[in-house]
Coordinates of C-alpha atoms in Angstrom, one line a residue:
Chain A
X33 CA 13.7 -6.8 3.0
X34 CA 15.0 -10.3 3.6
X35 CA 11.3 -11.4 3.0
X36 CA 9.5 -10.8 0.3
X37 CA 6.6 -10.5 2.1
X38 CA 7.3 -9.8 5.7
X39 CA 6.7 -11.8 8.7
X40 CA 3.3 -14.2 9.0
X41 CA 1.6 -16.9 10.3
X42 CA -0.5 -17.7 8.0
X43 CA -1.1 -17.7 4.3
X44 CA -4.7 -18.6 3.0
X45 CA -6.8 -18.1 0.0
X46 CA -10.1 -16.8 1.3
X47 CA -13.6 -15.4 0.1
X48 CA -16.7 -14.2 1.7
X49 CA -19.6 -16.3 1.9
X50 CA -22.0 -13.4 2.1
X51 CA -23.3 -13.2 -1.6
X52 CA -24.3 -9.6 -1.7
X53 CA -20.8 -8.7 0.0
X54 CA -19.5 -10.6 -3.2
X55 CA -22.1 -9.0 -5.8
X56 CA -19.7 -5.9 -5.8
X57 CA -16.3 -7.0 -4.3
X58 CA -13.1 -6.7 -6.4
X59 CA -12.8 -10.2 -5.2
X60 CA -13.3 -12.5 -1.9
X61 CA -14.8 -9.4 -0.5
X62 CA -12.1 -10.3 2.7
X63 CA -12.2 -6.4 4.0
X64 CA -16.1 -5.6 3.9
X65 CA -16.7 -9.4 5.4
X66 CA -14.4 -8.5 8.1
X67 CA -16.2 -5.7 8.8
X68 CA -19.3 -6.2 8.9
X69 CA -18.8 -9.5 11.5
X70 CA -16.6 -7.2 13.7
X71 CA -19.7 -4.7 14.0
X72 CA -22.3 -7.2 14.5
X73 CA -20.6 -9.0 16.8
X74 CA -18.9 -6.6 19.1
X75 CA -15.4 -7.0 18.0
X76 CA -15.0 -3.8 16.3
X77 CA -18.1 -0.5 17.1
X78 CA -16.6 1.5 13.9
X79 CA -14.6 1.4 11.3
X80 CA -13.0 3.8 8.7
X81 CA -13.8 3.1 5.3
X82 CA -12.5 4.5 1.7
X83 CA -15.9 5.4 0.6
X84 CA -16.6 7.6 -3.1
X85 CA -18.1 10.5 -3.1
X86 CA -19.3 12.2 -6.6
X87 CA -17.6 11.9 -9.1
X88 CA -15.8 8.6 -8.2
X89 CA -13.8 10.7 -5.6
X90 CA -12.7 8.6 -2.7
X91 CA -13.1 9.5 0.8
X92 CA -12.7 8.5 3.9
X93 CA -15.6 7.8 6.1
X94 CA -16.5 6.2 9.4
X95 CA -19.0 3.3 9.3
X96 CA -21.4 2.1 12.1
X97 CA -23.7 -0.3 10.2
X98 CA -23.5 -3.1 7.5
X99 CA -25.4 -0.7 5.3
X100 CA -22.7 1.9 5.5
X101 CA -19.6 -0.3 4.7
X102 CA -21.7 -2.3 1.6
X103 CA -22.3 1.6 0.6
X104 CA -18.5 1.7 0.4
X105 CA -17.0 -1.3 -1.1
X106 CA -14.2 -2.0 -3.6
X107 CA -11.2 -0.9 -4.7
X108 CA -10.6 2.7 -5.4
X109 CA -7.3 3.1 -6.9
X110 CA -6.9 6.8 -5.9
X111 CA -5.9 8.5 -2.8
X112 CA -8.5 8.1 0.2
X113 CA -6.2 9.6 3.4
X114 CA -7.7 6.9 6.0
X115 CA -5.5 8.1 8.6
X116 CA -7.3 11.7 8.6
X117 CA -10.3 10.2 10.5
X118 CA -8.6 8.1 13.0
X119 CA -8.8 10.9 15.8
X120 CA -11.7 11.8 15.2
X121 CA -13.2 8.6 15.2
X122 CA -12.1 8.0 18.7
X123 CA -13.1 11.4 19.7
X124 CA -16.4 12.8 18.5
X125 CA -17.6 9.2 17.9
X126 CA -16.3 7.4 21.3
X127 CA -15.3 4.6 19.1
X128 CA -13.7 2.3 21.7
X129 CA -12.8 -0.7 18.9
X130 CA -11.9 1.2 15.6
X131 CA -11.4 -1.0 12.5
X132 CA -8.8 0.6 10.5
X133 CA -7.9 -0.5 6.3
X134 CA -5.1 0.9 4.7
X135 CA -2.5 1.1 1.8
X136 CA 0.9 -0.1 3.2
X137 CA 1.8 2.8 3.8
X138 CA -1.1 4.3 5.4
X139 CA -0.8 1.0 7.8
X140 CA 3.1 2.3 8.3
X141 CA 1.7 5.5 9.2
X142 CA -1.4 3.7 11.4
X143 CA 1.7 1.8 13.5
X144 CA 4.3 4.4 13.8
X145 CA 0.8 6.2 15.4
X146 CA 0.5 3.6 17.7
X147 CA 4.6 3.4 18.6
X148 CA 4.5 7.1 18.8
X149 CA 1.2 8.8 19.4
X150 CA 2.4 12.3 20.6
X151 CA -0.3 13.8 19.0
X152 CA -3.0 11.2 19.4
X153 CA -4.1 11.0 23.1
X154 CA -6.5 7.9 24.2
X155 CA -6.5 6.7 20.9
X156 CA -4.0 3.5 20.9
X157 CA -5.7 1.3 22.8
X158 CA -9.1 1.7 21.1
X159 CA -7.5 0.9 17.9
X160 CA -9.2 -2.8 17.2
X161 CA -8.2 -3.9 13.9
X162 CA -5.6 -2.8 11.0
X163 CA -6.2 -4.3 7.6
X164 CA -4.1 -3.8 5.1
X165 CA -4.7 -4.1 1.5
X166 CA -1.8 -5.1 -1.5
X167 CA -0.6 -2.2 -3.6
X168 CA 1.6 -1.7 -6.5
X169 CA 1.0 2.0 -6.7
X170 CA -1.8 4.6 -6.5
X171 CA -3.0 7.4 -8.9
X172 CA -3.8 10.8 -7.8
X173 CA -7.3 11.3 -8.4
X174 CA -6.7 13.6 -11.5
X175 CA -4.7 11.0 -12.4
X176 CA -7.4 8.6 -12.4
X177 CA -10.1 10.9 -13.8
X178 CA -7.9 11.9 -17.2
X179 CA -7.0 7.8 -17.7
X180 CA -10.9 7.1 -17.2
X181 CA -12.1 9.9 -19.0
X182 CA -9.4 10.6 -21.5
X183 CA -8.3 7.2 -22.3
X184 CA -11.5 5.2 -21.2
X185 CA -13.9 7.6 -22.4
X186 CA -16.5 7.1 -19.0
X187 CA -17.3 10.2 -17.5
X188 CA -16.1 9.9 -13.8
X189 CA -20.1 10.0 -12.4
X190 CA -20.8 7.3 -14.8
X191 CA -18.1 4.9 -13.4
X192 CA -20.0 2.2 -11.3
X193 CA -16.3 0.4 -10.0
X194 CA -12.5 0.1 -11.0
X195 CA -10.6 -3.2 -10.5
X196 CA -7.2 -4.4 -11.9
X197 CA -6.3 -7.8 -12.6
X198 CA -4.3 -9.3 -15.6
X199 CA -2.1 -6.6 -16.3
X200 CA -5.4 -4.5 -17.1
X201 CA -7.6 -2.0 -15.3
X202 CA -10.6 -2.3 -16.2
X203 CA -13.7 0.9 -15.9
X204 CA -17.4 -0.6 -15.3
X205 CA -19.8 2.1 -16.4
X206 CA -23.0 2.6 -14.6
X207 CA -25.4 1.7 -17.3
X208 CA -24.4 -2.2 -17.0
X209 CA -22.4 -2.0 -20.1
X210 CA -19.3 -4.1 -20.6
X211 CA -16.4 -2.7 -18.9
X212 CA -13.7 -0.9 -20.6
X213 CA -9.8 -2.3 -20.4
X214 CA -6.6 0.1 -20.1
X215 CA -3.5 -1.8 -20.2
X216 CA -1.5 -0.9 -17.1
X217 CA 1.4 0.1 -19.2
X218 CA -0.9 2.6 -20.3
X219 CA -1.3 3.9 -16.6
X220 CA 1.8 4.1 -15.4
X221 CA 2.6 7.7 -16.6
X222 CA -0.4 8.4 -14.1
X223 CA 1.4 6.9 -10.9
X224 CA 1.2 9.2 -8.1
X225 CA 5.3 9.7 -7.6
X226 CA 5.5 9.5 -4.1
X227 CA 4.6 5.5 -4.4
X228 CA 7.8 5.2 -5.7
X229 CA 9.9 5.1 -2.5
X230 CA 7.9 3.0 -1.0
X231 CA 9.4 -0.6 -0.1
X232 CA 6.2 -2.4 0.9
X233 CA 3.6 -4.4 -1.2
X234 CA 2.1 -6.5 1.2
X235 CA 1.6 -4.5 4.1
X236 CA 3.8 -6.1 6.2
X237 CA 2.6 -4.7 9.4
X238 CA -0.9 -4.8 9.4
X239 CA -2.7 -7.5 11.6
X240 CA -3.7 -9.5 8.7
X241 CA -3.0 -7.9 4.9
X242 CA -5.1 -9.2 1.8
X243 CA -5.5 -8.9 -2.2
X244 CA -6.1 -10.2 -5.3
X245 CA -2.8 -11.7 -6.2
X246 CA -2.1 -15.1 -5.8
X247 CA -5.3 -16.7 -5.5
X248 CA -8.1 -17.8 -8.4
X249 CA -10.6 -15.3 -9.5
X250 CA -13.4 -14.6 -6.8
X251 CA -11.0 -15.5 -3.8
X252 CA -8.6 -13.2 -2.2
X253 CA -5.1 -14.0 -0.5
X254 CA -5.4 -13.5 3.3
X255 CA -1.6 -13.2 4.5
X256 CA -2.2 -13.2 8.9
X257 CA 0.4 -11.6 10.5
X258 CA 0.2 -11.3 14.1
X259 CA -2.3 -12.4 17.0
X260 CA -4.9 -10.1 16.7
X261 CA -4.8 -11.0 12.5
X262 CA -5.2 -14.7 13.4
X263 CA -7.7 -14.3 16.0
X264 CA -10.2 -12.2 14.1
X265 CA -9.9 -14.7 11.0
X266 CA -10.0 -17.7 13.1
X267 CA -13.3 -16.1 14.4
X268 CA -14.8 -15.6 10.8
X269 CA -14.1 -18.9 9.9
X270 CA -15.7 -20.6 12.9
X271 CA -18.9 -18.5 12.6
X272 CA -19.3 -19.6 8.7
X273 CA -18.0 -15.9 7.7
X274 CA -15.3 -17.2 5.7
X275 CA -14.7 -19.8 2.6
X276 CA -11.2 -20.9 2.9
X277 CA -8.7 -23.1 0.6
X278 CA -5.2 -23.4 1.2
X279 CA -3.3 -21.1 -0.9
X280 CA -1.4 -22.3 -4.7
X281 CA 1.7 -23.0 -3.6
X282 CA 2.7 -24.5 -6.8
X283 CA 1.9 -23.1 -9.5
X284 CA 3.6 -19.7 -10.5
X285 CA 0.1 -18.0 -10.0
X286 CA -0.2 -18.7 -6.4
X287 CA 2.6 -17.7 -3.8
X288 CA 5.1 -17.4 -6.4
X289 CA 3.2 -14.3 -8.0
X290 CA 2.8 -12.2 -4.6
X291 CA 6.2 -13.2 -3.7
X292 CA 7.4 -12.1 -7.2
X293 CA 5.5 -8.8 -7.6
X294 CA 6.5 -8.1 -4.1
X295 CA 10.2 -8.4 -5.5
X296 CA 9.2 -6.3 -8.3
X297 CA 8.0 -3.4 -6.6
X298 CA 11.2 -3.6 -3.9
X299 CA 13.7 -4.0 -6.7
X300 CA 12.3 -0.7 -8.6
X301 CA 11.1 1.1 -5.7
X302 CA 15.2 0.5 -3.9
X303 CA 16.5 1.7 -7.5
X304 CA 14.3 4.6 -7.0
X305 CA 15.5 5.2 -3.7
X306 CA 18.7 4.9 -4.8
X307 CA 18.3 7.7 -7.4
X308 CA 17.3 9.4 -4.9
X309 CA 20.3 9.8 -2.7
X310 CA 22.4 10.5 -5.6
X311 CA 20.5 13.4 -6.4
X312 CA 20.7 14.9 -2.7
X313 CA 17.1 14.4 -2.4
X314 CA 15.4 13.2 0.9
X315 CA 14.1 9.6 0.8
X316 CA 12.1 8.2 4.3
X317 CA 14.2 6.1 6.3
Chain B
X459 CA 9.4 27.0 32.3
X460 CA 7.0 29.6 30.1
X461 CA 4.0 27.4 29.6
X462 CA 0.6 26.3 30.3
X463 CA 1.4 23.1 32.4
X464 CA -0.8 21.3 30.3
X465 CA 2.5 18.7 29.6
X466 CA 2.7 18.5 33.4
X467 CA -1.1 17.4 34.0
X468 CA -0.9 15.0 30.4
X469 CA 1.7 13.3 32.8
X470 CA -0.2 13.3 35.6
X471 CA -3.2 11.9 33.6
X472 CA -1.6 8.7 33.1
X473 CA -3.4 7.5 35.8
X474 CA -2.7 3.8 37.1
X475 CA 0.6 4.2 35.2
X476 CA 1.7 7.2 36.9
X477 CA 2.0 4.8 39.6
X478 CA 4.2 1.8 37.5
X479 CA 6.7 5.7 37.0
X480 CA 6.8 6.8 39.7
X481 CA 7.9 3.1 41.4
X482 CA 10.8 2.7 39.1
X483 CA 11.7 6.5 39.5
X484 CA 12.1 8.9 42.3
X485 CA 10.9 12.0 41.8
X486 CA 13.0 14.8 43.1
X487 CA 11.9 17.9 41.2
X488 CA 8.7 18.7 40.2
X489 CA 6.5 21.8 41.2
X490 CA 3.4 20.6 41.1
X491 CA 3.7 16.9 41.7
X492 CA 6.3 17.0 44.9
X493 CA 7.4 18.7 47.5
X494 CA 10.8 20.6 46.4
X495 CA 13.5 20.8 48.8
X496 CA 14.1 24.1 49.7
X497 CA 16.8 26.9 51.3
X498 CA 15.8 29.3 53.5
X499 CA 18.4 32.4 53.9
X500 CA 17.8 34.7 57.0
X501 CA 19.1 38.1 56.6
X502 CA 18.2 41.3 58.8
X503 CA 15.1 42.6 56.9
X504 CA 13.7 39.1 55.1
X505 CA 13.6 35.7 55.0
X506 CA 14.0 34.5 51.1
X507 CA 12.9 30.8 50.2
X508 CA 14.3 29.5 47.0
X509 CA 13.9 26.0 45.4
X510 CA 16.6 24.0 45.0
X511 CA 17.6 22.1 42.1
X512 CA 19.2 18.6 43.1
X513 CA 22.0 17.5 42.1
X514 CA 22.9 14.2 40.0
X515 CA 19.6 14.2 38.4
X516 CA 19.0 11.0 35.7
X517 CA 16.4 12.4 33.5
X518 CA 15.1 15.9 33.7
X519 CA 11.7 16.7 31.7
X520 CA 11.3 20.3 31.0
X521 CA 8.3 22.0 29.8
X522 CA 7.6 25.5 28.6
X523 CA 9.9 27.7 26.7
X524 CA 12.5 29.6 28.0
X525 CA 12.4 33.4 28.3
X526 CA 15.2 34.9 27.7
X527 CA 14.1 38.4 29.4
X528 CA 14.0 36.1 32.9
X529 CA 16.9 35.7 34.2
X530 CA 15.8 33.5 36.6
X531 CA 14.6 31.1 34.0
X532 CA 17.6 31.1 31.8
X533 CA 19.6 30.7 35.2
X534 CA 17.4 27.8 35.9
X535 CA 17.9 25.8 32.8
X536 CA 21.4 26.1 32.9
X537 CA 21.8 24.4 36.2
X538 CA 19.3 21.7 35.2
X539 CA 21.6 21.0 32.3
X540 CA 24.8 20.8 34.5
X541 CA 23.2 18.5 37.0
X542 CA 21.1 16.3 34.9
X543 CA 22.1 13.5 32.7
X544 CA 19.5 13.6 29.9
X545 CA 17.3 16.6 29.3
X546 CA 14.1 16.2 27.8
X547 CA 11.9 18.6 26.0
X548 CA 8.9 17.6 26.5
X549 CA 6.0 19.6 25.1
X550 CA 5.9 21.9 21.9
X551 CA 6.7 24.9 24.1
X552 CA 9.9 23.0 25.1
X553 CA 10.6 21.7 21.3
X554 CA 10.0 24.5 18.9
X555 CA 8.3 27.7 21.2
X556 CA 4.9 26.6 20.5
X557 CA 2.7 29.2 21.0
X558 CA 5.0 31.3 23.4
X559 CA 6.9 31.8 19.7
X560 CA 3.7 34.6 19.4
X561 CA 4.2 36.1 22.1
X562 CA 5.4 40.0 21.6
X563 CA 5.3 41.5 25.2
X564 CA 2.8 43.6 26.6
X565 CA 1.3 40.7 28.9
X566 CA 0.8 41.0 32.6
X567 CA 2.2 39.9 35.1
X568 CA 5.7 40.6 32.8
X569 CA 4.7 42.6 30.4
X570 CA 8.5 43.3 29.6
X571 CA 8.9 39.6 28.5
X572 CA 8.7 39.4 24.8
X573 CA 11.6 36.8 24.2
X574 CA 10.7 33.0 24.3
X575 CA 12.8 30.3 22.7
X576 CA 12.9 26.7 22.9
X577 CA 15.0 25.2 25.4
X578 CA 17.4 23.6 22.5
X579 CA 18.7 27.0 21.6
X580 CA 19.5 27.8 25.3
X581 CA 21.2 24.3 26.4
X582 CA 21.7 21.0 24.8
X583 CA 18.6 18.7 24.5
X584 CA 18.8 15.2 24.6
X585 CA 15.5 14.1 23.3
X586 CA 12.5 16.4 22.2
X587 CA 9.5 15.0 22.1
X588 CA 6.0 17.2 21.2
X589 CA 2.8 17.9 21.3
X590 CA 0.7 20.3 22.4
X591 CA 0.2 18.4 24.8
X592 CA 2.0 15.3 24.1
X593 CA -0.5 12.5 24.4
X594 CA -0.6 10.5 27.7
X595 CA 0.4 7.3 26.2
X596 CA 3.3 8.6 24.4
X597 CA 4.5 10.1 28.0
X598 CA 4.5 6.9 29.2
X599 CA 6.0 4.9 26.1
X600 CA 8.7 7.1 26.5
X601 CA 9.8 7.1 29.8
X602 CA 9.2 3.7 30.0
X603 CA 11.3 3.2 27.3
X604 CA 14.1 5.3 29.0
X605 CA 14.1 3.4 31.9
X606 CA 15.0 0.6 30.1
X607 CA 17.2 2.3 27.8
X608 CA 15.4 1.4 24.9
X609 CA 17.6 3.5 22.4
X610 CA 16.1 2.1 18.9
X611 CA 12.7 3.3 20.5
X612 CA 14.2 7.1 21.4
X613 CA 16.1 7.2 18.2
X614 CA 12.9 9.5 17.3
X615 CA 12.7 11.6 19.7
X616 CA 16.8 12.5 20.0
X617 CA 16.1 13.1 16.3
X618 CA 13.9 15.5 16.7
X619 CA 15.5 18.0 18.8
X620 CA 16.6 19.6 15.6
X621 CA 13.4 20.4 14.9
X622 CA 13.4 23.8 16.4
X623 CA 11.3 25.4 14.0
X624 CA 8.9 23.3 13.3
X625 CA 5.6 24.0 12.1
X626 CA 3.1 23.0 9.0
X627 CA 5.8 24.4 6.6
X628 CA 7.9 21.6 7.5
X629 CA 5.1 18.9 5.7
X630 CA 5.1 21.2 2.2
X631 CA 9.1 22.3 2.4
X632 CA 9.9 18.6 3.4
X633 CA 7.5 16.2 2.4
X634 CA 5.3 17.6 -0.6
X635 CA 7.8 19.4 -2.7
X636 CA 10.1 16.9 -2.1
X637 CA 7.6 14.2 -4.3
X638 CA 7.2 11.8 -0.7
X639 CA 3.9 12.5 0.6
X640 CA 1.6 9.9 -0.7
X641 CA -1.5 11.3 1.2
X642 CA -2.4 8.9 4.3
X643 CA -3.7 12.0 6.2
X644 CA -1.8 11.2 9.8
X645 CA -1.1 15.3 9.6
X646 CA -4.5 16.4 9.1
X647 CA -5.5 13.7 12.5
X648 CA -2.2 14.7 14.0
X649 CA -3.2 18.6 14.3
X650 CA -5.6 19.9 16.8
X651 CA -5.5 22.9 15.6
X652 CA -7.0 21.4 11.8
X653 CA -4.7 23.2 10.2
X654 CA -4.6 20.7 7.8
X655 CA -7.2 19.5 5.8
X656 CA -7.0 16.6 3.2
X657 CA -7.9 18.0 -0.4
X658 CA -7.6 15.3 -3.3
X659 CA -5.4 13.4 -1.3
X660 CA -2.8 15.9 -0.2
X661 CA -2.2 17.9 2.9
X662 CA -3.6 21.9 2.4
X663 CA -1.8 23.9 5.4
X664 CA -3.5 26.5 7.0
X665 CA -0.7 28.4 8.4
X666 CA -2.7 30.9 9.8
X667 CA -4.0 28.7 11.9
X668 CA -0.6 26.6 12.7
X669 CA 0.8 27.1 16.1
X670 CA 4.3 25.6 15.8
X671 CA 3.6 22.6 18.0
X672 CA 5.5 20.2 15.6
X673 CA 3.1 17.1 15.8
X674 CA 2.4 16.6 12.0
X675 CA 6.2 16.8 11.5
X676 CA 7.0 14.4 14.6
X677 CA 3.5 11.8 13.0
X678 CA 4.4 11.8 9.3
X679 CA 5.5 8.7 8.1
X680 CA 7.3 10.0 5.3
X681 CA 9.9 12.2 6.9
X682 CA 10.8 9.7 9.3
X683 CA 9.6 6.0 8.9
X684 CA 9.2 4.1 12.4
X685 CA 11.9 1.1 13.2
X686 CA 10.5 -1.7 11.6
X687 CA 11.3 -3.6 15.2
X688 CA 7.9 -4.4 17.4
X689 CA 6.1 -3.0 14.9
X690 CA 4.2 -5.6 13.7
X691 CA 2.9 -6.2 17.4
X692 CA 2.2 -2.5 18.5

């Protein structure tokens, strides 16, 4: 709590420099670049993916090839329970160096796995990578399909990808046409519930966490938290992977923003929380 | 105790690190692993042999369930709690009953034995920690970490010993109808039995299929979130 955004090493503004990784990413494409170099280069031999299913319905899945994870990217905005693959993954696939991307709090959940695996034998150590991605909030996929259908009038087959940015979330139909905005204010009645006691924007425990915020259209922030984070980014950038630039730290859209909209989210979320307790009901501690 | 011993050979199977335990402990009771000390009474018609439960034990792991219609067993766990300092559950059998909680008699060799409750509601439990069987590594995280007295790590488990009756109920009476799941599907991995399965993002329990082993309940992050300490580096 002391930091807004946790513990790091190392902040960077990053994008891919793959451009049909970038074709279809929300923004510097940071998670499907990832990725695909730990596959085809022996760092990672699977990873889980939030892939969509019909219907715009996200779902996890595991990838083994390039074509399976550029099958799968962008930025779903509904629930895709990552975690629900993780055993089998190292099970019926044998997968020795398993990529993992999560919410926060499906990176909280990855961790308190690996402090705790009661339930998960042999499947610590073949845990490779843990991305995690920035979120305010998530939507239920109901949720999602009344505020796309209802509000945005796209039928949820005909939506190509979702992205938010500028306060807006914007629907891209299939048929090319320009994409539809719904003010997030708009959205908010959507909010799946449970988001609301959570205390992490950032993902403060993942090996290296990254998102929109803070950095200039087509570039994502890369926040690198711990060895294994640096290590694997270092990597991409030595084999021409990764475009870098040091992160805005001056202007109030740079650092300033993640570190205020991480603020944001702690200051409702703890008021939430608080609520909460007062009402005798149970809050994760 | 009333079990299957798989707990015993998930210990066992920690292979090289078996070794790194059994260094820094010495291992005084334990059926299958070590010789037992034993006492030999000589009367006119028999000979009886009987194990012998040391005295001043540091950590005593129990597995199994208790059976009440034993009285040996019950007579058992009573003298391991008087002569050990910490008693562990280890194993869903131990925690919540497991799948002895279906047992309703009628089974040979003791068909008679119908009663089977975990060894919390016999004697007082330190730290429960389950699984059916719980995994290798965690074994080893957590003796490790009692060795060291690592009490921020075994926070968890000492918490969980209340956790007698859990089961999949626990994830809709305490984390979905309380508005705190938020769907990251550790329960549906957690269970072997797939009792769970993920539908639009939330949990479906099977509990037909649920065996009481307690390892959703134990994994979910949103019953009890991990200590933010070493987390980062796990």
């Amino acid at each position: 709590m002391t930091k807004p955004i946790g513990d790091y090493i190392e902040i960077i503004s990053a994008r891919s420099t793959d451009q049909e990784i970038l074709k279809r990413s929300q923004d510097g494409g940071i998670v499907t670049a990832a990725y695909i170099y730990g596959l085809e280069n022996g760092l990672l031999d699977g990873v889980i993916v939030a892939d969509t299913t019909e219907g715009f319905k996200p779902m996890p899945k595991i990838a083994k090839t390039r074509e399976d994870i550029l099958s799968a990217r962008g930025t779903k905005y509904s629930l895709s329970p990552n975690m629900s693959l993780v055993k089998d993954a190292v099970k019926e696939h044998a997968l020795e160096k398993l990529g993992f991307v999560g919410t926060p709090c499906q990176v909280i959940a990855m961790k308190k796995m690996m402090q705790y695996p009661a339930a998960f034998r042999g499947t610590v150590n073949n845990i490779g990578l843990v991305i995690g991605i920035f979120c305010m909030e998530n939507f239920p996929y109901n949720g999602m399909k009344t505020l796309i259908e209802e509000y945005a009038g796209v039928k949820m087959t005909d939506v190509l990808k979702t992205d938010i940015g500028k306060g807006k979330l914007f629907v891209y139909p299939k048929d090319g046409s320009e994409p539809i905005a719904i003010p997030i204010k708009e959205t908010m009645p959507f909010e799946q519930k449970s988001c609301h006691v959570c205390m992490d924007y950032t993902s403060e425990y993942a090996d290296f966490a990254t998102g929109s915020v803070g950095s200039p259209d087509g570039w994502s922030t890369v926040i690198i938290r711990n060895k294994r984070g640096k290590d694997f980014i270092d990597k991409m950038i030595a084999a021409g992977k990764l475009e870098t630039q040091p992160l805005d730290m001056e202007s109030k859209f740079g650092f300033a923003m993640i570190e205020k909209l991480s603020t944001d989210k702690k200051t409702k979320n703890a008021k939430e929380i608080e609520h909460r307790i007062e009402m005798g009901l149970p809050v994760p501690y | 105790m009333s079990g299957c011993t798989g707990c015993l050979i998930s210990f066992a199977d920690t292979y090289e690190k078996l070794l790194d335990i059994l260094s820094a402990v010495d291992l005084v009771y334990a059926i299958t692993l070590a010789d037992e000390v034993t006492k030999v009474t000589e009367t006119e018609d028999k000979i009886v042999i009987e194990r012998v439960y040391p005295d001043e034990v540091d950590i005593a792991l129990v597995e199994g369930s208790i059976c009440l219609d034993d009285h040996h067993a019950v007579e058992l766990i009573k003298e391991v709690r008087e002569k050990s300092k910490v008693v562990v559950a280890l194993g869903s059998c131990a925690v919540t009953g497991g799948v002895t909680r279906f047992g309703r008699g009628g089974q040979n060799p003791q068909p008679t034995h119908t009663a089977f409750v975990p060894v919390a509601e016999v004697v007082k439990v330190d730290f429960a920690l389950p699984g059916c069987p719980p995994s290798t590594d965690s074994i080893v995280k957590f003796v490790m970490a009692a060795l060291e007295g690592d009490t921020d790590y075994l926070e968890m488990y000492a918490e969980f010993v209340k956790y007698t009756d859990a089961s999949g109920e626990n994830l809709i009476k305490q984390v979905i109808s309380q508005g705190l799941c938020m769907g990251c599907g550790t329960c549906a991995a957690a269970c072997q039995m797939r009792a769970v399965a993920m539908y639009d993002g939330k949990p479906d329990i099977r509990m037909e299929m649920c065996i009481n082993c307690g390892s959703c309940v134990l994994q979910c992050p949103r019953i009890r979130m991990p200590k933010s300490k070493g987390l980062l580096e796990v």
